[in-house]
XYZ file of C-alpha atoms in Angstrom:
655
model
C 96.069 131.761 108.298
C 94.972 135.009 106.117
C 93.936 134.853 102.658
C 97.110 137.232 102.257
C 99.014 134.571 104.116
C 97.436 132.088 102.002
C 98.054 133.817 99.096
C 101.875 134.078 99.635
C 102.319 130.979 100.866
C 100.919 129.748 97.439
C 102.919 127.260 95.149
C 101.851 126.608 91.552
C 103.980 124.058 91.522
C 101.891 121.531 93.788
C 98.712 122.670 91.093
C 100.769 121.320 88.328
C 101.600 118.444 89.816
C 97.778 118.079 90.814
C 97.208 118.084 86.670
C 99.866 115.587 86.271
C 97.929 113.072 88.642
C 94.060 113.923 87.425
C 94.916 113.728 83.857
C 97.208 110.340 84.327
C 94.291 108.791 86.026
C 91.746 109.810 83.100
C 94.673 108.635 80.770
C 94.254 104.752 82.405
C 90.839 105.129 82.966
C 90.183 105.469 79.204
C 92.243 102.438 78.126
C 94.707 100.922 80.734
C 97.470 99.896 77.365
C 98.444 103.410 77.429
C 99.183 104.509 80.621
C 99.029 100.875 82.708
C 99.865 102.335 85.406
C 98.720 105.932 85.665
C 95.878 105.446 88.807
C 98.929 105.515 90.957
C 98.537 109.435 90.357
C 94.929 108.989 93.004
C 98.279 108.133 94.918
C 99.930 111.119 94.473
C 96.750 112.898 95.226
C 97.567 111.276 98.844
C 100.967 112.804 98.553
C 99.536 116.222 97.784
C 96.690 116.015 100.610
C 99.167 115.160 102.949
C 101.515 118.164 102.083
C 99.163 120.600 101.658
C 96.894 119.802 104.895
C 99.813 120.063 107.196
C 100.774 123.124 106.004
C 97.529 124.483 106.195
C 96.984 123.873 109.917
C 100.628 124.894 110.797
C 100.231 128.205 109.380
C 96.641 128.673 111.489
C 97.246 129.327 115.374
C 94.319 128.011 117.925
C 93.589 129.352 121.533
C 92.601 125.435 121.424
C 91.596 122.312 120.296
C 87.667 122.952 120.135
C 88.836 126.165 117.842
C 91.414 123.943 116.437
C 89.121 120.917 115.299
C 85.846 122.871 114.156
C 87.876 125.056 112.185
C 89.467 122.222 109.925
C 85.877 120.534 109.673
C 84.512 123.875 108.550
C 87.274 123.900 105.717
C 87.305 120.986 104.504
C 83.345 120.463 104.669
C 83.408 124.430 102.578
C 86.352 122.586 100.408
C 85.203 118.487 99.443
C 80.328 118.688 99.740
C 79.080 120.809 97.338
C 80.865 119.965 94.658
C 80.351 115.803 95.858
C 76.717 116.641 96.274
C 76.187 117.913 93.095
C 78.088 115.120 91.189
C 76.794 112.528 93.270
C 72.672 113.382 92.187
C 72.909 115.267 89.730
C 74.801 111.691 88.024
C 72.629 108.988 89.792
C 70.057 110.927 87.716
C 71.334 110.171 85.157
C 71.975 106.983 85.386
C 69.149 106.201 85.760
C 67.957 106.509 82.655
C 70.305 104.246 81.314
C 71.166 101.862 83.541
C 67.531 99.485 84.604
C 69.695 98.171 87.520
C 71.085 100.983 89.373
C 71.109 99.762 92.651
C 75.061 99.544 93.321
C 76.270 102.264 91.708
C 73.462 104.278 93.646
C 74.428 102.205 97.327
C 78.294 103.865 96.102
C 77.233 106.995 95.470
C 74.711 107.253 99.255
C 78.097 105.986 100.956
C 79.611 108.697 99.091
C 78.178 111.249 100.384
C 78.930 110.412 103.650
C 82.852 109.174 102.681
C 82.377 104.765 103.667
C 82.576 104.386 99.777
C 85.613 102.115 99.872
C 84.292 100.156 103.196
C 80.915 100.160 101.063
C 83.224 98.744 97.915
C 85.284 96.778 99.977
C 82.210 94.620 101.821
C 81.892 93.588 98.630
C 85.420 92.321 97.673
C 84.789 94.486 94.882
C 87.982 94.305 92.378
C 88.525 97.931 91.093
C 90.203 96.882 87.984
C 86.947 94.643 86.572
C 84.304 95.414 84.560
C 81.911 95.625 87.245
C 83.649 98.520 88.789
C 84.188 100.115 85.512
C 80.042 100.905 84.882
C 79.542 101.823 88.383
C 79.440 106.002 88.423
C 80.957 106.490 91.877
C 83.131 103.525 92.075
C 85.930 106.325 92.106
C 84.598 108.145 95.336
C 86.919 105.506 97.600
C 90.121 107.929 97.450
C 87.663 110.162 99.067
C 86.564 108.222 101.837
C 89.788 107.315 102.357
C 90.781 111.131 102.477
C 87.835 111.663 104.737
C 88.432 109.044 107.244
C 92.678 110.494 107.463
C 91.231 113.203 108.533
C 89.054 112.177 111.798
C 92.178 111.141 113.127
C 95.131 112.911 112.153
C 94.351 116.341 113.095
C 94.430 114.550 116.350
C 97.877 113.970 115.785
C 99.021 117.185 114.431
C 97.351 118.761 118.058
C 98.903 116.554 120.136
C 102.212 117.534 118.198
C 101.900 120.877 118.879
C 100.600 121.662 115.305
C 98.573 124.730 114.787
C 98.642 125.497 118.728
C 99.570 129.405 120.161
C 102.152 128.426 121.555
C 105.997 127.878 119.789
C 106.249 124.119 119.740
C 108.861 122.159 117.971
C 106.713 118.931 116.271
C 109.322 116.605 115.877
C 107.339 114.417 117.419
C 104.375 113.974 115.010
C 107.925 112.957 112.162
C 108.260 109.948 115.615
C 104.918 108.761 115.313
C 103.778 109.294 112.198
C 106.439 107.523 110.743
C 105.687 104.303 112.416
C 102.848 104.274 111.969
C 103.477 104.596 108.432
C 106.159 101.939 108.437
C 103.039 99.290 110.510
C 100.377 101.085 107.553
C 102.949 100.076 104.510
C 104.015 96.788 105.589
C 100.281 95.479 105.488
C 99.620 97.118 102.384
C 102.458 95.600 100.874
C 101.722 92.110 102.755
C 97.657 92.222 101.813
C 98.338 93.018 98.514
C 99.263 89.802 97.746
C 96.366 88.007 99.598
C 92.976 90.504 99.724
C 93.505 93.047 97.071
C 90.848 94.732 97.966
C 91.642 95.073 101.204
C 95.450 96.740 100.305
C 93.388 98.985 98.069
C 90.491 100.011 99.666
C 91.073 100.757 103.097
C 92.458 103.841 104.970
C 94.623 102.094 107.403
C 96.443 100.541 104.283
C 96.862 103.500 102.364
C 97.756 105.880 106.345
C 101.394 105.935 105.021
C 100.947 107.893 101.426
C 99.000 110.594 103.089
C 101.739 110.706 105.968
C 104.278 111.183 104.007
C 102.854 113.719 103.256
C 102.629 115.704 106.065
C 106.128 114.049 107.051
C 107.985 115.766 104.385
C 105.925 119.075 105.010
C 107.473 119.251 108.624
C 110.660 117.946 107.521
C 110.891 120.467 105.555
C 110.305 123.031 108.288
C 112.675 121.965 110.939
C 115.430 121.007 108.656
C 115.795 122.714 105.629
C 118.822 123.248 105.057
C 119.490 119.578 104.658
C 116.926 119.825 102.048
C 119.537 121.539 99.576
C 121.530 118.411 98.819
C 118.154 118.249 96.441
C 119.766 121.321 94.511
C 121.809 118.437 93.072
C 119.391 116.922 91.948
C 117.561 117.998 88.395
C 113.848 118.703 88.902
C 113.279 117.505 85.173
C 114.685 114.367 86.035
C 112.590 113.240 88.969
C 109.322 114.361 86.957
C 110.660 112.062 84.085
C 111.271 109.122 86.998
C 108.020 110.328 88.300
C 106.130 109.384 84.850
C 108.122 106.793 83.771
C 106.666 104.355 86.818
C 103.920 105.339 85.201
C 103.854 103.784 82.370
C 104.633 100.129 84.878
C 103.287 97.206 83.768
C 100.553 96.429 86.501
C 101.576 93.471 87.695
C 104.275 95.696 89.958
C 101.894 97.229 91.607
C 103.282 96.899 94.642
C 106.711 98.347 93.859
C 105.636 100.977 91.865
C 102.865 102.435 94.632
C 105.982 102.457 96.800
C 108.192 103.937 93.763
C 105.238 106.779 92.860
C 105.188 108.223 96.480
C 108.370 108.746 97.906
C 108.832 110.855 93.966
C 105.796 112.426 94.547
C 107.198 113.867 97.233
C 110.472 114.220 95.852
C 109.574 116.065 93.547
C 107.053 118.261 95.797
C 110.248 119.577 97.943
C 112.672 119.800 94.765
C 110.048 121.962 93.361
C 110.507 123.989 96.657
C 113.676 125.246 96.520
C 114.561 128.819 95.355
C 114.585 129.273 91.796
C 114.241 125.955 90.260
C 110.572 125.165 89.247
C 110.004 124.309 86.392
C 108.798 126.059 83.356
C 105.895 123.455 82.368
C 105.186 123.034 86.838
C 104.304 127.357 86.692
C 102.285 127.489 83.024
C 98.975 128.763 83.496
C 96.908 126.334 81.861
C 98.808 123.496 83.325
C 97.770 124.882 86.849
C 94.921 125.452 85.816
C 94.348 121.904 85.349
C 95.413 121.532 88.624
C 92.928 124.298 90.118
C 89.924 122.187 88.980
C 91.340 118.363 89.393
C 88.751 118.144 92.531
C 85.942 118.134 90.213
C 88.097 117.099 87.067
C 88.235 114.247 88.810
C 84.558 113.714 90.522
C 83.355 114.272 86.521
C 85.631 112.529 84.534
C 84.558 108.739 86.079
C 81.009 109.574 85.230
C 81.461 110.679 81.654
C 83.423 107.436 80.992
C 81.000 105.196 83.227
C 78.151 107.075 81.487
C 79.579 106.449 78.102
C 80.082 102.279 79.129
C 76.062 102.033 78.775
C 75.219 104.493 75.606
C 77.791 105.119 72.672
C 80.760 103.222 74.577
C 84.496 104.243 74.096
C 86.020 104.792 71.026
C 88.448 106.742 69.389
C 86.139 109.051 67.625
C 84.524 109.747 71.076
C 87.119 111.036 72.871
C 87.631 114.670 71.706
C 83.679 114.810 72.735
C 84.337 112.562 75.753
C 87.614 114.814 77.378
C 85.227 117.945 76.702
C 82.303 117.107 77.973
C 85.106 116.282 81.281
C 86.425 119.782 81.496
C 83.662 121.776 80.771
C 81.534 120.092 84.242
C 84.412 120.579 85.641
C 84.598 123.977 84.993
C 80.934 125.021 85.483
C 81.346 122.810 88.978
C 84.739 124.466 89.980
C 83.810 127.797 88.944
C 79.589 128.045 90.398
C 80.080 125.253 93.205
C 82.793 124.605 94.414
C 85.210 128.288 94.564
C 81.996 130.215 95.367
C 80.967 127.716 98.288
C 84.270 127.284 99.483
C 85.427 130.838 99.528
C 81.882 132.375 100.998
C 80.987 132.450 105.173
C 78.165 130.098 105.566
C 77.956 131.318 108.486
C 79.438 132.967 111.747
C 78.790 129.976 114.469
C 80.985 127.157 112.780
C 79.195 124.592 114.263
C 76.139 126.074 112.353
C 78.188 125.743 109.658
C 78.940 122.182 110.030
C 75.526 121.693 110.709
C 74.804 123.214 107.125
C 77.084 120.354 105.866
C 75.353 117.160 107.472
C 72.182 118.671 106.269
C 73.096 118.828 102.826
C 74.304 115.658 102.738
C 71.279 113.961 104.219
C 68.932 116.030 101.716
C 71.022 114.777 99.136
C 70.676 111.032 100.654
C 67.661 111.304 100.782
C 66.967 112.860 96.635
C 69.073 109.727 95.605
C 66.840 107.269 97.455
C 63.314 109.002 95.755
C 65.575 108.408 92.998
C 66.054 104.652 93.051
C 62.157 104.465 94.167
C 61.702 105.509 90.731
C 63.653 104.296 88.786
C 61.380 102.744 86.471
C 59.715 105.595 85.295
C 63.403 106.814 84.908
C 64.475 104.210 82.315
C 64.273 105.172 78.904
C 65.089 101.970 77.321
C 64.345 98.040 77.404
C 65.252 95.882 80.612
C 66.697 92.746 79.003
C 67.514 92.057 82.869
C 64.212 92.125 83.887
C 61.855 90.665 81.429
C 63.793 88.468 78.990
C 66.892 87.069 81.930
C 64.637 87.099 84.910
C 64.055 83.027 84.516
C 67.178 81.375 83.968
C 68.612 77.897 84.760
C 65.151 75.833 84.509
C 62.845 74.383 82.314
C 59.664 76.502 82.545
C 56.497 74.175 83.688
C 58.895 72.068 85.761
C 60.854 70.930 88.689
C 64.116 71.330 86.918
C 65.186 74.781 88.205
C 68.934 75.941 89.758
C 67.391 75.858 92.924
C 67.193 71.847 92.621
C 69.321 71.208 90.411
C 72.349 72.991 90.819
C 73.757 72.094 94.725
C 76.314 74.312 96.435
C 79.745 72.763 97.129
C 79.394 70.298 99.881
C 75.777 68.943 98.687
C 74.966 65.968 96.801
C 72.562 64.858 94.541
C 70.164 61.801 96.463
C 67.696 60.119 94.579
C 64.751 62.388 95.671
C 66.568 65.267 94.623
C 67.219 63.656 91.144
C 63.910 62.971 90.215
C 62.660 66.673 90.767
C 65.701 67.678 88.043
C 64.135 64.519 85.664
C 61.987 64.593 82.887
C 60.747 61.336 81.807
C 61.810 60.455 77.593
C 59.002 60.246 75.039
C 58.155 57.925 71.579
C 61.181 56.306 72.880
C 63.778 59.132 72.584
C 67.224 59.036 74.553
C 67.691 60.526 77.862
C 70.175 63.249 78.086
C 71.779 63.962 81.716
C 73.782 67.310 81.953
C 76.463 66.791 84.608
C 79.259 69.680 85.583
C 79.004 73.401 86.739
C 76.353 76.343 85.920
C 78.302 76.314 82.436
C 76.439 72.822 82.600
C 73.054 74.083 84.584
C 73.048 77.698 81.463
C 71.639 75.071 79.098
C 68.984 75.002 80.694
C 66.933 76.290 77.573
C 68.798 73.291 75.410
C 66.852 70.747 77.904
C 63.572 72.324 77.466
C 64.327 72.114 73.876
C 65.333 68.639 73.799
C 62.178 67.884 76.021
C 59.642 69.521 73.942
C 61.043 66.985 70.997
C 60.201 63.797 73.482
C 64.039 63.561 74.727
C 64.370 63.184 78.522
C 66.399 65.666 79.903
C 68.337 65.733 83.437
C 70.125 67.998 85.444
C 72.771 67.315 88.098
C 75.382 70.189 88.095
C 77.484 72.099 91.482
C 78.391 75.839 91.880
C 81.662 76.874 91.079
C 82.274 73.417 91.196
C 83.652 71.348 87.669
C 82.400 67.560 86.871
C 85.951 65.973 87.362
C 86.832 62.382 87.524
C 90.483 60.941 87.953
C 91.631 58.254 86.629
C 94.095 56.615 83.075
C 93.884 54.365 80.868
C 92.569 51.110 83.379
C 88.754 52.616 83.382
C 88.040 50.019 86.271
C 90.787 52.663 88.674
C 88.993 56.186 87.581
C 87.700 57.603 90.811
C 86.816 61.394 91.547
C 88.193 63.849 94.239
C 84.719 65.025 95.670
C 81.492 63.395 97.049
C 79.168 65.692 94.727
C 81.169 64.092 91.638
C 80.355 60.719 93.340
C 76.928 60.857 93.946
C 76.699 62.220 90.850
C 78.287 58.614 88.960
C 76.331 56.804 91.124
C 73.376 58.374 89.731
C 74.245 57.842 86.514
C 75.200 54.234 86.683
C 71.897 53.312 88.308
C 70.055 55.507 85.661
C 71.516 55.872 82.111
C 70.424 53.326 80.170
C 71.503 51.820 76.262
C 71.368 54.977 74.145
C 71.228 57.326 76.801
C 73.676 60.283 76.247
C 76.200 61.905 79.373
C 76.698 65.653 79.295
C 79.738 67.192 80.443
C 80.117 71.255 80.946
C 82.713 72.353 82.786
C 84.576 76.933 82.062
C 87.988 76.757 80.775
C 88.712 80.313 81.308
C 89.971 80.143 84.818
C 93.766 79.782 86.502
C 95.251 76.519 86.052
C 93.626 75.646 82.592
C 96.812 73.963 81.408
C 97.140 71.828 84.751
C 93.405 70.753 85.099
C 91.890 70.765 81.715
C 94.257 68.670 79.755
C 96.452 65.745 79.776
C 95.733 63.453 83.289
C 91.304 65.570 82.996
C 91.082 64.142 79.654
C 92.380 61.013 80.325
C 89.630 61.082 83.577
C 87.076 61.545 80.910
C 88.212 59.144 78.745
C 88.246 56.573 81.018
C 84.762 57.820 82.528
C 83.249 57.304 78.933
C 84.918 53.376 78.689
C 83.051 52.771 81.884
C 80.192 53.312 80.292
C 80.488 51.999 76.761
C 79.028 48.872 77.651
C 76.181 49.761 79.098
C 75.991 52.033 75.010
C 76.028 55.030 77.141
C 77.837 58.111 74.988
C 79.766 61.251 76.924
C 79.411 64.053 74.998
C 82.136 66.915 76.473
C 81.229 70.625 75.438
C 84.063 72.375 74.059
C 84.760 76.455 75.735
C 82.568 79.168 74.586
C 83.569 82.506 74.123
C 83.815 84.907 77.322
C 82.939 88.544 77.508
C 83.631 91.516 79.749
C 80.065 93.090 80.053
C 78.559 93.440 83.749
C 75.320 93.716 82.428
C 73.637 92.218 78.974
C 72.046 95.430 78.868
C 75.014 97.403 77.808
C 75.564 95.543 75.274
C 71.807 94.972 74.083
C 70.305 97.094 71.258
C 69.451 100.567 72.843
C 68.322 103.713 71.083
C 70.883 105.512 73.775
C 73.326 103.286 72.099
C 71.866 103.289 68.038
C 72.758 99.552 68.481
C 76.482 99.870 67.920
C 78.937 97.662 69.127
C 79.826 98.046 73.084
C 83.788 97.891 72.532
C 86.174 95.445 73.882
C 83.199 93.971 76.422
C 81.101 92.996 74.181
C 83.130 91.275 72.212
C 84.614 88.095 73.365
C 87.609 88.514 75.120
C 90.381 86.553 73.681
C 89.498 84.435 70.591
C 92.286 83.489 69.886
C 92.324 81.992 73.594
C 89.502 80.532 73.277
C 90.262 78.490 69.883
C 93.626 77.483 71.041
C 91.663 76.186 74.056
C 89.332 74.212 71.820
C 92.133 72.507 69.807
C 94.002 71.667 72.538
C 91.678 70.264 74.220
C 90.659 68.016 71.081
C 94.267 66.976 69.998
C 95.111 66.010 74.111
C 92.342 63.957 74.434
C 92.243 60.180 74.003
C 90.004 59.421 71.648
C 86.320 56.552 72.567
C 83.877 55.778 70.177
C 81.899 56.870 73.054
C 83.503 60.013 74.003
C 82.620 62.931 71.096
C 83.224 66.801 71.953
C 80.639 69.245 70.543
C 81.399 72.488 69.889
C 78.034 75.136 70.145
C 80.066 77.863 69.328
C 79.523 77.629 64.714
C 75.573 78.545 66.071
C 76.264 81.029 68.628
C 79.005 82.470 66.375
C 78.072 82.015 63.293
C 80.074 85.079 61.453
C 83.143 83.579 63.911
C 84.180 84.429 66.771
C 86.252 87.856 66.006
C 82.279 89.607 65.397
C 80.357 87.241 68.175
C 78.416 88.807 70.093
C 76.205 88.317 73.428
C 72.799 89.427 71.316
C 71.423 88.052 68.404
C 71.412 90.249 64.985
C 68.554 88.881 63.633
C 65.700 88.349 67.698
C 68.051 91.150 68.768
C 67.671 88.753 72.485
C 70.486 88.358 74.856
C 72.013 85.290 73.780
C 74.168 84.961 77.225
C 72.974 86.529 80.249
C 76.223 87.109 81.558
C 80.104 87.370 81.024
C 80.491 83.431 80.549
C 76.394 81.684 81.150
C 74.283 81.063 78.376
C 70.317 82.775 78.521
C 68.135 80.150 78.655
C 66.943 81.846 74.814
C 70.808 81.207 73.416
C 70.944 77.728 75.015
C 67.909 77.540 73.058
C 69.288 78.105 70.028
C 71.612 74.965 69.992
C 68.032 72.418 70.024
C 68.806 72.294 66.121
C 72.218 71.473 65.873
C 72.326 69.543 69.301
C 70.046 66.899 67.791
C 72.020 66.975 63.847
C 75.203 66.657 65.347
C 73.569 63.085 67.846
C 71.604 61.711 64.779
C 74.834 61.923 62.521
C 76.930 59.900 65.745
C 74.001 57.481 65.291
C 72.484 57.920 68.372
C 69.211 58.743 67.597
C 66.972 56.020 67.546
C 65.532 54.532 63.885
């Protein structure tokens, strides 16, 4: 297709649809509450891409398959690679200034260069909607991976169907094959979204149907054009409003919303293609211009937002500056990289142009590797994860640590493993036994402080498994579901003597809270406590801790580049009222026993209240949490004096 032919077939409303898609994505990424399903703008892009690619190939004539394929890949490389290389290398370098552990992002970026970042994210079972994905500056490149993998398959189908050949053909058979594959793809998407959301979200086979809808739309309009005139009875603005309405759909309706967006996008493309019926907004120059820069804008918007989460945060007052940065970077990329390199002839020989593109990709990957190797020199802040938090879940100078004292599910404690996790008491002090999940093991800092004061300590915990006694009013009938819990109970019966304290630490913010952590659970704990009452052993239950959404404590630590500003949302407790409700619920529903107590660490960790709780101590500026729901050793050590006062107040200290 010559430039003049392309210009004659240019549809500005397609770029206007791209503008709507990219704006929807950006708004959603700024704030999911404003446009809950704005992320479906990516699905709009898929439909548009399928339509435009088929349109482009149908307008070109090739003598043979090699010529057809080479021409297609040269155009795709010139379109995709230059802006992507610039974006990945520059963003990778900027990230290393503010993130001391950029490995996940850098690996995603290198994967993006080769069109497989979606597969890399899928391998890591990445949740696209989680905080960890938001601070990966290359998460959004998954959609490029889907498109590039689609481009490997689809030209074969098009050529087989006769699209792009010199000889005349009617590519109706493309409709049948693509339609059948699309039905399989759609069924896989719907099924896998329920059982493996990352697979449904990131894989090309489950997204094939969206691009194929665009392709089939073009073929249908070409082959059955008169039938599409029936769409003239449907006002274009009605389709546009319906499409916008779907973008406001709550997230829990993601699957039907996805199907609706794909179908409405296809209908709107067809409707806007009918004579004299383009909506005014879809032909406005400024709207079309946003669509023209949509590829570069899509690349750079996420980098601005992700880097902001490491630095100034995202607040109402930062939005104008962040939008301006996105636009300036996108315009510069479009004007000085994307457009000139796409329009220029790299070489008269197509294979050489492809070689140039592949070489640029390999060089960019090498540069990214070099940046990663010198990341320590580039980082401009203090690395709390690398320094203060590198030794966690241990009592220094002893064998009490996570490796020995937090077993994997399925393993059980023995006498020998107990000895490795037990430090004896001095000066007549009692022994404190810590049992439960990792939310008991993260109290190692408390255990170290207690041992330094003469207390004996022992840790017996299981990764990802709550200590869960069963039973009711009769303490003789209670039991345990798991062999791990039975083994821990057996060791406690052997070693817990009069005056000992058993601390139970489990996690509350999880699915099934109402089912697991009220009623029967505390009946079992109470029976467990009464079982030890005759021995003079007290059970202390840790009330729910605050939880946060940050992925790396460096996001919340005081750094020069964030001026100590509180990160909106991620560095404040999520659902503080839920935590308080759970604590009160636990205490209200717990059966009472003289040797069954609740300890609330929040008054120490959040002295100014849950709403102002912060995972970094405001005085020492050291992290009290090492991740969103586990204390650091330093944070746990802050509990020592309060915990000793607590057990003393209940008469658990020797005279």
